[in-house]
C-alpha cells in the first residue's frame, strides 16, 4: 500500500499556491493594458504596417487599422484563458489516454503490464478534475467572457453583416454554442463515468476474484475504447482545431491524441519508477521499464509521422489556402516549432533506439520528463497562435503560462498520488498477475 509522502504533498500544495499567485499577477498585468500599449505592441509585431495573419480568420471582414487594433485587443486579452486552456485540455487528454492504455491492456489480455494497472487508474482519476476546468472554460467562452473561439461571435454567421464569414456559416451546423456545450459535457461526464466504473469493477475483481466480474470489467474496457475512439477525435475538433476554424486537417485528431498518449506513457513511467525507488512497488523491474520505453519510443515516432504528414499532405496536394495555419506558426512561433521537433523526435530517437538503454531508470526517466515538456509545447503551439497571435513574448504571458503549469502540476500530483494511496497496488484478483510478476523480455 502506498502512503502519500508528506513532503510530496507539501510540494504539490506549494505548486498550486505559487501557480495561483503567478497566474493572478499575470492576469492583473494583462487587464491593466491600455489601448495605447496594445497598439504599440501591434506595431512592434507588425513593423512597417505589414499584417502577417496568424490564422485565416484575420483575412475576413474589414482590413483597416481600426479592425486590426480590435483584433489585437481580443488576442491580448485572450492570454489568461489561452494559458489555462492549454494546460486543462492537455491534462484532460493525458488522463484519458492513460485510461485508454489501461483498457488496451485489459482488452488484449496483456500480462506484462498488470502490476502497473493501479498507476494508470490513479492517473485516470484526474479526469473529473481536468474536465471541471474544461467545463468552467467552456462557460466563460459561451458567456463571451473569453474570445478563444471566435466562431461563437454571432456577427460572423449573420448574413449581410460586414464581418460575415461564409466558411463559418457553412460550419454552423456543427460549430454552434448549444451543440458545443452538449458535446463538451458529453466528453467530460462520459470519461468521468468510465473511470469511476472501471475502478469500481477493478476493485470488485480483487474482492471477489470472480471470472464473471472480470468478464464485465473486460466488456467495460472495450466500451471505453470505443468511447475514447470517437470522443478523442471530437474534442480535438472542438477544443483545439476550432480555434482556427478556417483550417482543417484529417491528421489533426491523431496528432493531438498521440501527443497526449506519449505524455501519458511518460507520466506512467515516472510514477512507476518513483514507486519502485520508494520500495512500495518492488515487482516493477527492468523488463517492465523496457516495455514502457518501447511504447514511449514508438509513440514518439508516430507523433513525428503525424507532425510531418500534416504539412506534407497540403504541399503534395497543392492546397495553398490551408498553409496559412503553418504560416502563422513559422512567422511568430518558429523557435517553439523547432524545439518541439527536438524534444519529441530527435532526443527520443537518439536515446531510446537502443534496447539496453531502455532498462536504465535514470535515462528513461529523463527522457520521460523531456517528452512531457515537449508534448505540452505541442499543445501550446496548437492553442496560442490562434488565440493570442504574435503577442506571446511578454512578461504577462510568461507569468500566466508558468502559473497555469504550476497549478496544473500541483493539482495533478495531489489528486493522482492521493488516489494512488487509496488503491491496493497489486490487482490480486487479476488472472494475469502472476504472468506480470515473472515477466521477462526475451531479448
Short mmCIF file of N, CA, C and O in Angstrom, two decimals, residues 22-68:
data_model
loop_
_atom_site.label_atom_id
_atom_site.label_comp_id
_atom_site.label_asym_id
_atom_site.label_seq_id
_atom_site.Cartn_x
_atom_site.Cartn_y
_atom_site.Cartn_z
N UNK A 22 1.20 33.40 -9.39
CA UNK A 22 1.79 33.83 -10.66
C UNK A 22 0.71 34.12 -11.69
O UNK A 22 0.78 35.12 -12.44
N UNK A 23 -0.30 33.25 -11.75
CA UNK A 23 -1.39 33.47 -12.71
C UNK A 23 -2.13 34.76 -12.38
O UNK A 23 -2.47 35.54 -13.28
N UNK A 24 -2.37 34.99 -11.09
CA UNK A 24 -3.05 36.22 -10.69
C UNK A 24 -2.26 37.46 -11.06
O UNK A 24 -2.82 38.45 -11.55
N UNK A 25 -0.93 37.40 -10.86
CA UNK A 25 -0.08 38.54 -11.24
C UNK A 25 -0.14 38.79 -12.74
O UNK A 25 -0.28 39.94 -13.19
N UNK A 26 -0.05 37.71 -13.52
CA UNK A 26 -0.14 37.84 -14.97
C UNK A 26 -1.50 38.35 -15.41
O UNK A 26 -1.59 39.17 -16.35
N UNK A 27 -2.56 37.91 -14.73
CA UNK A 27 -3.92 38.35 -15.08
C UNK A 27 -4.08 39.85 -14.87
O UNK A 27 -4.60 40.56 -15.74
N UNK A 28 -3.62 40.35 -13.74
CA UNK A 28 -3.78 41.79 -13.47
C UNK A 28 -2.89 42.63 -14.39
O UNK A 28 -3.28 43.74 -14.79
N UNK A 29 -1.71 42.10 -14.73
CA UNK A 29 -0.87 42.81 -15.70
C UNK A 29 -1.56 42.87 -17.06
O UNK A 29 -1.55 43.90 -17.74
N UNK A 30 -2.18 41.76 -17.44
CA UNK A 30 -2.86 41.70 -18.73
C UNK A 30 -4.04 42.67 -18.78
O UNK A 30 -4.22 43.40 -19.76
N UNK A 31 -4.85 42.68 -17.73
CA UNK A 31 -6.05 43.54 -17.74
C UNK A 31 -5.74 44.99 -17.42
O UNK A 31 -6.64 45.83 -17.49
N UNK A 32 -4.48 45.28 -17.08
CA UNK A 32 -4.10 46.67 -16.87
C UNK A 32 -3.59 47.34 -18.13
O UNK A 32 -3.22 48.52 -18.11
N UNK A 33 -3.59 46.62 -19.26
CA UNK A 33 -3.06 47.17 -20.50
C UNK A 33 -4.04 48.19 -21.11
O UNK A 33 -5.25 47.95 -21.16
N UNK A 34 -3.50 49.29 -21.55
CA UNK A 34 -4.31 50.31 -22.22
C UNK A 34 -4.33 50.05 -23.73
O UNK A 34 -3.49 49.30 -24.26
N UNK A 35 -5.25 50.67 -24.40
CA UNK A 35 -5.33 50.54 -25.86
C UNK A 35 -4.05 51.07 -26.52
O UNK A 35 -3.60 50.52 -27.54
N UNK A 36 -3.47 52.12 -25.93
CA UNK A 36 -2.25 52.69 -26.49
C UNK A 36 -1.09 51.67 -26.44
O UNK A 36 -0.32 51.54 -27.40
N UNK A 37 -1.01 50.94 -25.32
CA UNK A 37 0.05 49.94 -25.20
C UNK A 37 -0.17 48.79 -26.17
O UNK A 37 0.77 48.28 -26.78
N UNK A 38 -1.43 48.38 -26.33
CA UNK A 38 -1.73 47.30 -27.27
C UNK A 38 -1.41 47.73 -28.69
O UNK A 38 -0.86 46.95 -29.48
N UNK A 39 -1.70 48.97 -29.02
CA UNK A 39 -1.38 49.47 -30.35
C UNK A 39 0.13 49.49 -30.56
O UNK A 39 0.62 49.16 -31.65
N UNK A 40 0.86 49.84 -29.53
CA UNK A 40 2.32 49.82 -29.62
C UNK A 40 2.83 48.39 -29.83
O UNK A 40 3.74 48.15 -30.64
N UNK A 41 2.23 47.42 -29.11
CA UNK A 41 2.60 46.01 -29.27
C UNK A 41 2.29 45.53 -30.69
O UNK A 41 3.07 44.78 -31.28
N UNK A 42 1.17 45.99 -31.22
CA UNK A 42 0.78 45.60 -32.58
C UNK A 42 1.77 46.15 -33.60
O UNK A 42 2.17 45.45 -34.54
N UNK A 43 2.18 47.38 -33.42
CA UNK A 43 3.14 47.99 -34.34
C UNK A 43 4.50 47.30 -34.26
O UNK A 43 5.20 47.14 -35.26
N UNK A 44 4.88 46.86 -33.04
CA UNK A 44 6.15 46.15 -32.88
C UNK A 44 6.09 44.76 -33.51
O UNK A 44 7.08 44.28 -34.08
N UNK A 45 4.93 44.12 -33.43
CA UNK A 45 4.77 42.78 -34.02
C UNK A 45 4.67 42.84 -35.53
O UNK A 45 5.04 41.89 -36.23
N UNK A 46 4.15 43.97 -36.05
CA UNK A 46 3.97 44.11 -37.50
C UNK A 46 4.70 45.37 -37.97
O UNK A 46 4.07 46.36 -38.31
N UNK A 47 6.04 45.35 -37.98
CA UNK A 47 6.79 46.54 -38.40
C UNK A 47 6.48 46.91 -39.84
O UNK A 47 6.31 46.05 -40.70
N UNK A 48 6.39 48.22 -40.08
CA UNK A 48 6.11 48.68 -41.43
C UNK A 48 4.64 48.57 -41.80
O UNK A 48 4.27 48.81 -42.95
N UNK A 49 3.80 48.19 -40.83
CA UNK A 49 2.37 48.08 -41.10
C UNK A 49 1.96 46.83 -41.83
O UNK A 49 0.81 46.69 -42.24
N UNK A 50 2.88 45.91 -42.03
CA UNK A 50 2.56 44.66 -42.73
C UNK A 50 1.91 43.71 -41.74
O UNK A 50 2.51 43.31 -40.75
N UNK A 51 0.65 43.35 -42.01
CA UNK A 51 -0.12 42.49 -41.11
C UNK A 51 -0.04 41.06 -41.61
O UNK A 51 -0.81 40.62 -42.45
N UNK A 52 0.93 40.29 -41.10
CA UNK A 52 1.04 38.88 -41.46
C UNK A 52 0.07 38.10 -40.57
O UNK A 52 0.25 38.04 -39.35
N UNK A 53 -0.99 37.50 -41.13
CA UNK A 53 -2.02 36.86 -40.30
C UNK A 53 -1.51 35.62 -39.60
O UNK A 53 -0.72 34.85 -40.15
N UNK A 54 -1.97 35.44 -38.36
CA UNK A 54 -1.62 34.23 -37.62
C UNK A 54 -2.64 33.14 -37.85
O UNK A 54 -2.38 31.98 -37.58
N UNK A 55 -3.83 33.49 -38.32
CA UNK A 55 -4.79 32.50 -38.78
C UNK A 55 -5.71 33.14 -39.81
O UNK A 55 -5.79 34.36 -39.93
N UNK A 56 -6.42 32.31 -40.56
CA UNK A 56 -7.17 32.79 -41.72
C UNK A 56 -8.35 33.67 -41.35
O UNK A 56 -8.86 34.40 -42.20
N UNK A 57 -8.79 33.63 -40.10
CA UNK A 57 -9.92 34.47 -39.70
C UNK A 57 -9.58 35.95 -39.82
O UNK A 57 -10.47 36.79 -39.99
N UNK A 58 -8.29 36.28 -39.77
CA UNK A 58 -7.88 37.67 -39.86
C UNK A 58 -8.05 38.23 -41.28
O UNK A 58 -7.95 39.43 -41.49
N UNK A 59 -8.30 37.35 -42.24
CA UNK A 59 -8.47 37.78 -43.62
C UNK A 59 -9.92 38.09 -43.94
O UNK A 59 -10.25 38.47 -45.06
N UNK A 60 -10.81 37.88 -42.95
CA UNK A 60 -12.24 38.10 -43.15
C UNK A 60 -12.65 39.41 -42.51
O UNK A 60 -12.19 39.74 -41.42
N UNK A 61 -13.53 40.17 -43.18
CA UNK A 61 -14.02 41.42 -42.61
C UNK A 61 -13.14 42.60 -42.98
O UNK A 61 -12.22 42.49 -43.80
N UNK A 62 -13.39 43.76 -42.38
CA UNK A 62 -12.62 44.97 -42.68
C UNK A 62 -11.13 44.77 -42.42
O UNK A 62 -10.75 44.06 -41.50
N UNK A 63 -10.32 45.44 -43.26
CA UNK A 63 -8.88 45.28 -43.14
C UNK A 63 -8.18 46.60 -42.80
O UNK A 63 -6.99 46.75 -43.04
N UNK A 64 -8.93 47.55 -42.21
CA UNK A 64 -8.32 48.83 -41.87
C UNK A 64 -7.63 48.75 -40.50
O UNK A 64 -7.69 47.73 -39.81
N UNK A 65 -7.00 49.84 -40.12
CA UNK A 65 -6.23 49.86 -38.88
C UNK A 65 -7.11 49.60 -37.67
O UNK A 65 -6.72 48.88 -36.74
N UNK A 66 -8.30 50.18 -37.65
CA UNK A 66 -9.20 50.01 -36.51
C UNK A 66 -9.59 48.55 -36.33
O UNK A 66 -9.66 48.04 -35.19
N UNK A 67 -9.83 47.86 -37.43
CA UNK A 67 -10.20 46.44 -37.36
C UNK A 67 -9.03 45.61 -36.85
O UNK A 67 -9.22 44.69 -36.03
N UNK A 68 -7.82 45.93 -37.32
CA UNK A 68 -6.64 45.20 -36.85
C UNK A 68 -6.39 45.45 -35.36
O UNK A 68 -6.00 44.54 -34.62
#
